[in-house]
Short mmCIF file of C-alpha atoms and ligand atoms in Angstrom, two decimals:
data_model
loop_
_atom_site.label_atom_id
_atom_site.label_comp_id
_atom_site.label_asym_id
_atom_site.label_seq_id
_atom_site.Cartn_x
_atom_site.Cartn_y
_atom_site.Cartn_z
CA MET A 27 19.41 -18.12 3.18
CA TYR A 28 16.12 -16.33 3.65
CA SER A 29 15.12 -12.79 4.58
CA LYS A 30 13.00 -11.95 7.59
CA ILE A 31 11.14 -8.86 8.81
CA VAL A 32 12.77 -7.83 12.10
CA GLY A 33 10.97 -4.53 12.68
CA THR A 34 7.97 -2.59 11.41
CA GLY A 35 6.97 1.08 11.62
CA SER A 36 4.38 3.42 10.20
CA TYR A 37 3.23 7.01 10.22
CA LEU A 38 0.03 8.90 9.46
CA PRO A 39 -0.10 12.67 8.98
CA GLU A 40 -1.95 14.59 11.71
CA LYS A 41 -4.76 16.11 9.70
CA ILE A 42 -7.92 13.97 9.53
CA LEU A 43 -10.64 14.40 6.93
CA THR A 44 -13.94 12.74 7.89
CA ASN A 45 -16.80 11.75 5.63
CA ALA A 46 -18.72 14.67 7.13
CA ASP A 47 -15.94 17.02 5.96
CA LEU A 48 -16.28 15.61 2.43
CA GLU A 49 -20.04 16.15 2.48
CA LYS A 50 -19.19 19.87 2.51
CA LEU A 51 -16.97 19.54 -0.58
CA VAL A 52 -18.94 17.28 -2.95
CA ASP A 53 -22.38 15.74 -3.40
CA THR A 54 -21.76 12.70 -1.20
CA ASN A 55 -22.81 11.38 2.17
CA ASP A 56 -21.40 9.36 5.02
CA GLU A 57 -23.83 6.48 4.43
CA TRP A 58 -22.76 6.08 0.76
CA ILE A 59 -19.05 6.19 1.57
CA ARG A 60 -19.30 3.75 4.50
CA SER A 61 -21.56 1.25 2.77
CA ARG A 62 -19.67 1.24 -0.56
CA THR A 63 -16.12 1.44 0.77
CA GLY A 64 -15.97 1.01 4.57
CA ILE A 65 -14.10 4.33 4.86
CA GLU A 66 -14.98 6.69 7.73
CA ARG A 67 -11.98 9.03 7.74
CA ARG A 68 -8.57 9.44 6.12
CA HIS A 69 -5.35 11.28 7.00
CA VAL A 70 -4.14 14.05 4.71
CA VAL A 71 -0.67 15.61 4.49
CA ALA A 72 -0.12 19.20 5.56
CA ASP A 73 0.82 21.74 2.89
CA ASN A 74 4.49 21.57 3.86
CA GLU A 75 4.69 17.75 4.16
CA THR A 76 5.91 15.36 1.46
CA THR A 77 6.20 11.62 0.88
CA CYS A 78 9.79 11.76 2.16
CA ASP A 79 8.59 13.25 5.46
CA LEU A 80 6.09 10.43 5.96
CA ALA A 81 8.68 7.83 4.89
CA GLU A 82 11.24 9.21 7.34
CA HIS A 83 8.88 8.84 10.32
CA ALA A 84 7.93 5.29 9.33
CA ALA A 85 11.57 4.34 8.66
CA ARG A 86 12.76 5.65 12.03
CA ARG A 87 10.00 3.70 13.81
CA ALA A 88 10.87 0.49 11.92
CA MET A 89 14.59 0.91 12.70
CA SER A 90 13.80 1.51 16.36
CA ALA A 91 11.55 -1.60 16.48
CA ALA A 92 14.36 -3.62 14.84
CA GLY A 93 16.93 -2.18 17.25
CA ILE A 94 19.22 -0.97 14.48
CA ASN A 95 20.96 2.29 13.67
CA ALA A 96 20.57 3.97 10.30
CA ASP A 97 24.21 3.30 9.43
CA GLU A 98 23.48 -0.46 9.42
CA VAL A 99 21.06 -0.09 6.48
CA ASP A 100 22.77 -1.22 3.27
CA LEU A 101 19.78 -1.09 0.91
CA ILE A 102 16.77 1.24 0.65
CA ILE A 103 13.81 0.35 -1.54
CA ILE A 104 10.83 2.67 -1.46
CA GLY A 105 7.55 2.04 -3.21
CA THR A 106 5.65 5.18 -4.11
CA THR A 107 3.52 6.73 -6.83
CA THR A 108 3.93 10.21 -5.39
CA PRO A 109 7.64 11.06 -5.12
CA ASP A 110 8.61 14.52 -3.81
CA GLN A 111 10.24 15.33 -7.13
CA LEU A 112 11.16 13.50 -10.31
CA PHE A 113 14.73 13.02 -9.15
CA PRO A 114 16.62 12.42 -6.91
CA ASN A 115 14.38 9.53 -5.93
CA VAL A 116 12.77 9.50 -2.48
CA GLY A 117 15.28 6.88 -1.29
CA CYS A 118 18.14 9.32 -1.98
CA LEU A 119 16.29 12.17 -0.25
CA LEU A 120 15.72 9.87 2.71
CA GLN A 121 19.41 8.94 2.87
CA GLN A 122 20.19 12.62 3.46
CA ARG A 123 17.73 12.75 6.34
CA LEU A 124 19.06 9.55 7.88
CA GLY A 125 22.67 10.60 7.37
CA ILE A 126 23.65 7.52 5.40
CA GLY A 127 25.40 7.59 2.05
CA GLY A 128 26.61 4.78 -0.17
CA PRO A 129 23.95 2.03 -0.14
CA PRO A 130 21.73 1.75 -3.22
CA ALA A 131 18.47 3.70 -3.03
CA ILE A 132 15.80 2.31 -5.32
CA GLN A 133 12.34 3.71 -5.99
CA ILE A 134 9.63 1.40 -7.31
CA GLU A 135 6.40 2.61 -8.88
CA ALA A 136 3.72 -0.04 -9.21
CA ALA A 137 0.82 2.05 -7.85
CA CYS A 138 -0.89 0.36 -4.86
CA SER A 139 1.25 -2.78 -5.31
CA SER A 140 4.50 -0.82 -4.94
CA PHE A 141 5.30 -2.07 -1.42
CA ILE A 142 4.81 -5.75 -2.34
CA TYR A 143 7.06 -5.19 -5.38
CA ALA A 144 9.66 -3.48 -3.17
CA LEU A 145 9.52 -6.26 -0.58
CA SER A 146 9.95 -8.92 -3.24
CA ILE A 147 13.02 -7.19 -4.70
CA ALA A 148 14.60 -6.58 -1.28
CA ASP A 149 14.04 -10.25 -0.40
CA LYS A 150 16.04 -11.25 -3.47
CA PHE A 151 18.92 -8.88 -2.62
CA ILE A 152 19.16 -10.47 0.82
CA ARG A 153 18.83 -14.07 -0.33
CA LEU A 154 21.59 -13.49 -2.91
CA GLY A 155 23.83 -12.05 -0.21
CA ASP A 156 23.86 -8.57 -1.79
CA ALA A 157 22.32 -6.87 1.26
CA LYS A 158 22.35 -7.54 4.99
CA CYS A 159 19.91 -4.93 6.25
CA ALA A 160 17.23 -3.56 3.94
CA LEU A 161 14.88 -0.70 4.68
CA VAL A 162 11.71 -1.30 2.65
CA ILE A 163 9.05 1.40 2.59
CA GLY A 164 5.66 2.13 1.10
CA ALA A 165 4.90 5.87 1.34
CA GLU A 166 2.33 7.96 -0.40
CA CYS A 167 0.68 11.37 -0.62
CA LEU A 168 -2.04 10.25 -2.98
CA THR A 169 -4.35 13.07 -1.91
CA ARG A 170 -2.05 15.35 -3.93
CA LEU A 171 -3.29 13.62 -7.10
CA ILE A 172 -6.97 14.08 -6.33
CA ASP A 173 -9.51 16.32 -7.98
CA TRP A 174 -11.38 17.45 -4.85
CA SER A 175 -14.49 18.12 -6.93
CA ASP A 176 -14.67 14.52 -8.24
CA ARG A 177 -16.79 12.58 -5.75
CA SER A 178 -16.01 9.25 -7.42
CA THR A 179 -12.34 9.45 -6.32
CA CYS A 180 -11.89 12.13 -3.65
CA VAL A 181 -13.63 10.08 -0.95
CA LEU A 182 -11.34 7.08 -1.42
CA PHE A 183 -7.74 8.04 -0.80
CA GLY A 184 -5.53 8.99 2.13
CA ASP A 185 -1.86 9.58 2.92
CA GLY A 186 0.63 7.66 5.06
CA ALA A 187 3.74 5.49 5.17
CA GLY A 188 4.80 2.07 6.43
CA ALA A 189 8.22 0.48 6.61
CA VAL A 190 9.94 -2.79 7.48
CA ILE A 191 13.52 -3.82 8.16
CA LEU A 192 14.59 -7.04 6.44
CA LYS A 193 17.59 -9.06 7.56
CA PRO A 194 19.07 -12.43 6.56
CA SER A 195 17.73 -15.43 8.44
CA ALA A 196 18.32 -19.16 8.44
CA GLN A 197 14.55 -19.66 8.93
CA PRO A 198 12.08 -18.49 6.27
CA GLY A 199 10.63 -15.08 7.04
CA ILE A 200 9.64 -14.07 3.52
CA ILE A 201 8.51 -17.50 2.29
CA SER A 202 7.44 -16.53 -1.23
CA THR A 203 6.44 -13.48 -3.22
CA HIS A 204 4.29 -13.36 -6.35
CA LEU A 205 4.16 -10.35 -8.67
CA HIS A 206 1.97 -9.65 -11.69
CA ALA A 207 1.01 -6.84 -14.04
CA ASP A 208 -1.28 -6.53 -17.04
CA GLY A 209 -1.08 -3.28 -18.98
CA LYS A 210 -4.21 -3.98 -20.98
CA TYR A 211 -6.16 -2.50 -18.08
CA SER A 212 -4.18 0.75 -18.07
CA ASP A 213 -7.23 2.86 -18.97
CA LEU A 214 -9.28 1.78 -15.93
CA LEU A 215 -7.14 3.48 -13.29
CA TYR A 216 -4.48 6.05 -14.14
CA TYR A 217 -2.97 9.46 -13.70
CA PRO A 218 -2.89 11.04 -17.15
CA THR A 219 0.31 13.06 -17.18
CA GLY A 220 4.02 12.49 -16.80
CA PRO A 221 7.17 14.35 -17.70
CA SER A 222 7.55 12.83 -21.17
CA LYS A 223 4.00 13.64 -22.23
CA LYS A 224 3.47 16.99 -23.90
CA PHE A 225 0.65 18.98 -22.32
CA ASN A 226 -2.43 18.69 -24.50
CA PRO A 227 -4.87 21.55 -23.87
CA THR A 228 -7.73 19.64 -25.56
CA VAL A 229 -7.69 16.82 -22.99
CA ALA A 230 -9.70 17.52 -19.85
CA CYS A 231 -8.61 16.37 -16.40
CA GLN A 232 -4.89 15.90 -16.96
CA THR A 233 -3.90 16.40 -13.35
CA ALA A 234 -6.05 14.05 -11.30
CA ILE A 235 -6.52 10.31 -10.80
CA GLN A 236 -9.01 8.81 -13.23
CA MET A 237 -10.82 5.61 -12.29
CA LYS A 238 -13.63 3.43 -13.61
CA GLY A 239 -14.42 2.22 -10.10
CA SER A 240 -16.82 -0.64 -10.64
CA GLU A 241 -14.68 -2.15 -13.43
CA VAL A 242 -11.57 -1.88 -11.24
CA PHE A 243 -13.51 -3.55 -8.43
CA LYS A 244 -14.38 -6.62 -10.52
CA VAL A 245 -10.83 -7.15 -11.82
CA ALA A 246 -9.38 -6.58 -8.32
CA VAL A 247 -11.54 -9.30 -6.76
CA THR A 248 -10.69 -11.75 -9.57
CA LYS A 249 -6.94 -11.10 -9.61
CA LEU A 250 -6.59 -11.06 -5.82
CA GLY A 251 -8.58 -14.28 -5.59
CA GLY A 252 -6.22 -15.79 -8.16
CA ILE A 253 -3.09 -14.70 -6.36
CA VAL A 254 -4.33 -16.20 -3.10
CA ASP A 255 -4.68 -19.57 -4.88
CA GLU A 256 -1.28 -19.12 -6.55
CA THR A 257 0.44 -18.35 -3.25
CA LEU A 258 -1.11 -21.31 -1.43
CA ALA A 259 -0.35 -23.70 -4.33
CA ALA A 260 3.27 -22.52 -4.63
CA ASN A 261 3.80 -23.43 -0.98
CA ASN A 262 1.66 -26.56 -1.00
CA LEU A 263 -0.52 -25.07 1.74
CA ASP A 264 -4.17 -25.34 2.60
CA LYS A 265 -5.97 -22.04 3.28
CA SER A 266 -6.44 -23.14 6.90
CA ALA A 267 -2.69 -22.62 7.44
CA ILE A 268 -2.98 -18.81 7.14
CA ASP A 269 -3.10 -17.06 10.53
CA TRP A 270 -3.56 -13.49 9.28
CA LEU A 271 -4.58 -11.73 6.10
CA VAL A 272 -3.00 -8.28 5.71
CA PRO A 273 -4.71 -7.00 2.58
CA HIS A 274 -4.45 -3.85 0.52
CA GLN A 275 -6.97 -1.44 2.01
CA ALA A 276 -8.92 -0.10 -0.98
CA ASN A 277 -12.44 -1.20 -0.20
CA MET A 278 -13.96 -3.18 2.69
CA ARG A 279 -16.04 -5.24 0.25
CA ILE A 280 -12.89 -6.38 -1.62
CA ILE A 281 -11.22 -7.24 1.71
CA GLN A 282 -14.28 -9.26 2.79
CA ALA A 283 -14.36 -11.12 -0.53
CA ILE A 284 -10.74 -12.26 -0.14
CA ALA A 285 -11.26 -13.20 3.52
CA LYS A 286 -14.28 -15.27 2.47
CA LYS A 287 -12.23 -17.02 -0.20
CA LEU A 288 -9.66 -17.93 2.47
CA GLU A 289 -12.48 -18.91 4.86
CA LEU A 290 -10.87 -16.57 7.38
CA PRO A 291 -13.14 -14.84 9.92
CA MET A 292 -12.78 -11.05 9.81
CA GLU A 293 -11.15 -11.27 13.27
CA ARG A 294 -8.14 -12.72 11.42
CA VAL A 295 -7.93 -9.84 8.95
CA ILE A 296 -6.14 -6.57 9.68
CA VAL A 297 -8.49 -3.80 8.60
CA THR A 298 -7.44 -0.15 8.61
CA VAL A 299 -9.46 1.13 5.65
CA HIS A 300 -12.12 2.69 7.94
CA ASN A 301 -9.50 4.98 9.54
CA GLN A 302 -7.11 5.54 6.67
CA GLY A 303 -8.88 5.14 3.33
CA ASN A 304 -6.78 3.83 0.47
CA THR A 305 -3.16 4.87 1.09
CA SER A 306 -1.91 3.06 -2.02
CA ALA A 307 1.69 1.83 -1.57
CA ALA A 308 1.51 2.54 2.17
CA SER A 309 -1.59 0.51 2.92
CA VAL A 310 -0.07 -2.97 3.40
CA PRO A 311 2.91 -1.93 5.58
CA LEU A 312 0.61 0.40 7.57
CA ALA A 313 -1.79 -2.49 8.22
CA LEU A 314 1.07 -4.86 9.07
CA ASP A 315 2.53 -2.42 11.57
CA THR A 316 -0.91 -1.84 13.09
CA GLY A 317 -1.41 -5.58 13.68
CA VAL A 318 2.10 -6.04 15.06
CA ARG A 319 2.00 -3.04 17.41
CA ASP A 320 -1.44 -3.76 18.86
CA GLY A 321 -0.28 -7.31 19.64
CA ARG A 322 -2.70 -9.19 17.39
CA ILE A 323 0.05 -10.47 15.06
CA LYS A 324 2.45 -12.49 17.18
CA PRO A 325 5.93 -13.78 16.30
CA GLY A 326 5.64 -17.05 14.37
CA SER A 327 2.34 -16.10 12.67
CA LEU A 328 1.87 -17.08 9.03
CA ILE A 329 0.69 -13.97 7.19
CA LEU A 330 -0.57 -13.38 3.68
CA LEU A 331 0.02 -9.88 2.31
CA GLU A 332 -1.67 -8.87 -0.94
CA ALA A 333 -2.16 -5.74 -3.02
CA PHE A 334 -3.75 -4.57 -6.27
CA GLY A 335 -3.36 -1.27 -8.09
CA GLY A 336 -3.15 0.79 -11.26
CA GLY A 337 -1.47 -0.84 -14.21
CA PHE A 338 -2.97 -3.16 -13.29
CA THR A 339 -0.34 -4.50 -10.93
CA TRP A 340 -0.96 -7.03 -8.20
CA GLY A 341 1.11 -9.15 -5.87
CA SER A 342 1.33 -11.17 -2.69
CA ALA A 343 3.86 -12.17 -0.08
CA LEU A 344 3.61 -15.12 2.28
CA ILE A 345 5.61 -14.32 5.39
CA ARG A 346 6.32 -15.70 8.83
CA LEU A 347 7.12 -13.09 11.45
O1 UT7 B 30 -6.32 0.65 -4.84
C1 UT7 B 30 -6.41 0.53 -6.21
C2 UT7 B 30 -7.56 -0.27 -6.60
N1 UT7 B 30 -8.78 0.46 -6.44
C3 UT7 B 30 -9.85 -0.21 -6.08
O2 UT7 B 30 -9.78 -1.37 -5.81
C4 UT7 B 30 -11.18 0.52 -6.11
C5 UT7 B 30 -12.22 -0.43 -6.63
N2 UT7 B 30 -13.54 0.15 -6.77
C6 UT7 B 30 -14.31 0.49 -5.71
O3 UT7 B 30 -13.88 0.41 -4.58
C7 UT7 B 30 -15.74 0.86 -5.97
O4 UT7 B 30 -16.05 0.60 -7.33
C8 UT7 B 30 -16.06 2.35 -5.66
C9 UT7 B 30 -16.09 2.54 -4.17
C10 UT7 B 30 -15.02 3.24 -6.28
C11 UT7 B 30 -17.44 2.72 -6.20
O5 UT7 B 30 -18.42 1.85 -5.66
P1 UT7 B 30 -19.49 1.17 -6.65
O6 UT7 B 30 -20.40 0.40 -5.79
O7 UT7 B 30 -18.72 0.42 -7.70
O8 UT7 B 30 -20.25 2.41 -7.24
P2 UT7 B 30 -20.37 2.93 -8.75
O9 UT7 B 30 -19.06 3.48 -9.22
O10 UT7 B 30 -21.00 1.84 -9.57
O11 UT7 B 30 -21.40 4.10 -8.59
C12 UT7 B 30 -22.73 3.87 -8.11
C13 UT7 B 30 -23.43 5.20 -7.97
C14 UT7 B 30 -23.32 6.07 -9.21
O12 UT7 B 30 -24.55 6.75 -9.38
P3 UT7 B 30 -25.65 6.23 -10.43
O13 UT7 B 30 -24.96 6.29 -11.75
O14 UT7 B 30 -25.98 4.83 -10.00
O15 UT7 B 30 -26.76 7.21 -10.26
C15 UT7 B 30 -22.27 7.09 -8.85
O16 UT7 B 30 -22.41 8.31 -9.54
O17 UT7 B 30 -22.84 5.95 -6.90
C16 UT7 B 30 -22.52 7.27 -7.38
N3 UT7 B 30 -21.37 7.76 -6.64
C17 UT7 B 30 -21.47 8.40 -5.46
N4 UT7 B 30 -22.54 8.74 -4.72
C18 UT7 B 30 -22.30 9.37 -3.55
C19 UT7 B 30 -20.06 7.64 -6.96
N5 UT7 B 30 -19.30 8.20 -6.01
C20 UT7 B 30 -20.16 8.67 -5.08
C21 UT7 B 30 -19.97 9.34 -3.86
N6 UT7 B 30 -21.05 9.66 -3.13
N7 UT7 B 30 -18.74 9.65 -3.37
#
């Protein structure tokens, strides 16, 4: 028994923030942002929108693509770093919207790797026979965690959501997943506060993402390169077998480095970072849905998904659509 993706969906909030808009906020410029990151614009949630709103749109589109009704879903796993509230988790809030009660609703937080983690867990539920129709989501309002006066982070992130429906299959859909984390890097990329931490007035910047960008960059390229090798070796595959790379969309230069390692031309890589920035947990399912809906990714394609994020966490999934 395997699991297989039978429908994808995604959603981006309406409001667009261009590099030119950011030039008015901080000491930056379009040329720097494009050449260092590949980003040209990003979508930003409206004041009254939340992660659950974005997740709901993406979930409904994935269910429609899969041709299923909400009451068929018997497992919800949502990856997010930006839940609407501490509890109930976003999966429970989403159940209310979708009018389904009863199935487990799980929220995973592994920063930008959250969707790959969620997909890996949902795959195991299905292969063990514990679920027959899983709704797996990556949804994020990361712009809510930004200090809009910090040019080193505010130009990078965007908001959005992506979702897939997983069902049992006799043929491998999710072929293998590979998850890692190493907490020794926790001071390179983090959000400083949480509910169990007492507010400390002597610490500056407690309410915005903190990142040592160039150090994160180096570890990301190394770990993602390693997980590509690990995924190919686990499946006894040569890199030439991969049809499509659907990478985490943090930085065009990281994406190009992994494509080069796989000897894949950029025409075989789904790139959305220029339009969306880094949408964290949403970036991989958003890119997957983009490639599926515009017809580039065809049924039967062998696809490598990968992500890297705060923690550090990183992971991959080898899938056949
Ligand atoms: O998704 C989770 C994982 N996250 C990532 O993978 C992000 C990984 N890191 C990166 O993508 C890149 O490191 C960044 C895009 C964040 C930064 O690019 P970089 O080439 O590593 O630049 P840098 O941090 O080394 O900064 C170079 C210069 C600095 O100025 P000085 O010290 O050389 O004078 C920065 O102050 O660029 C300056 N700088 C900016 N200049 C204009 C930093 N941010 C900006 C900005 N506009 N927005």
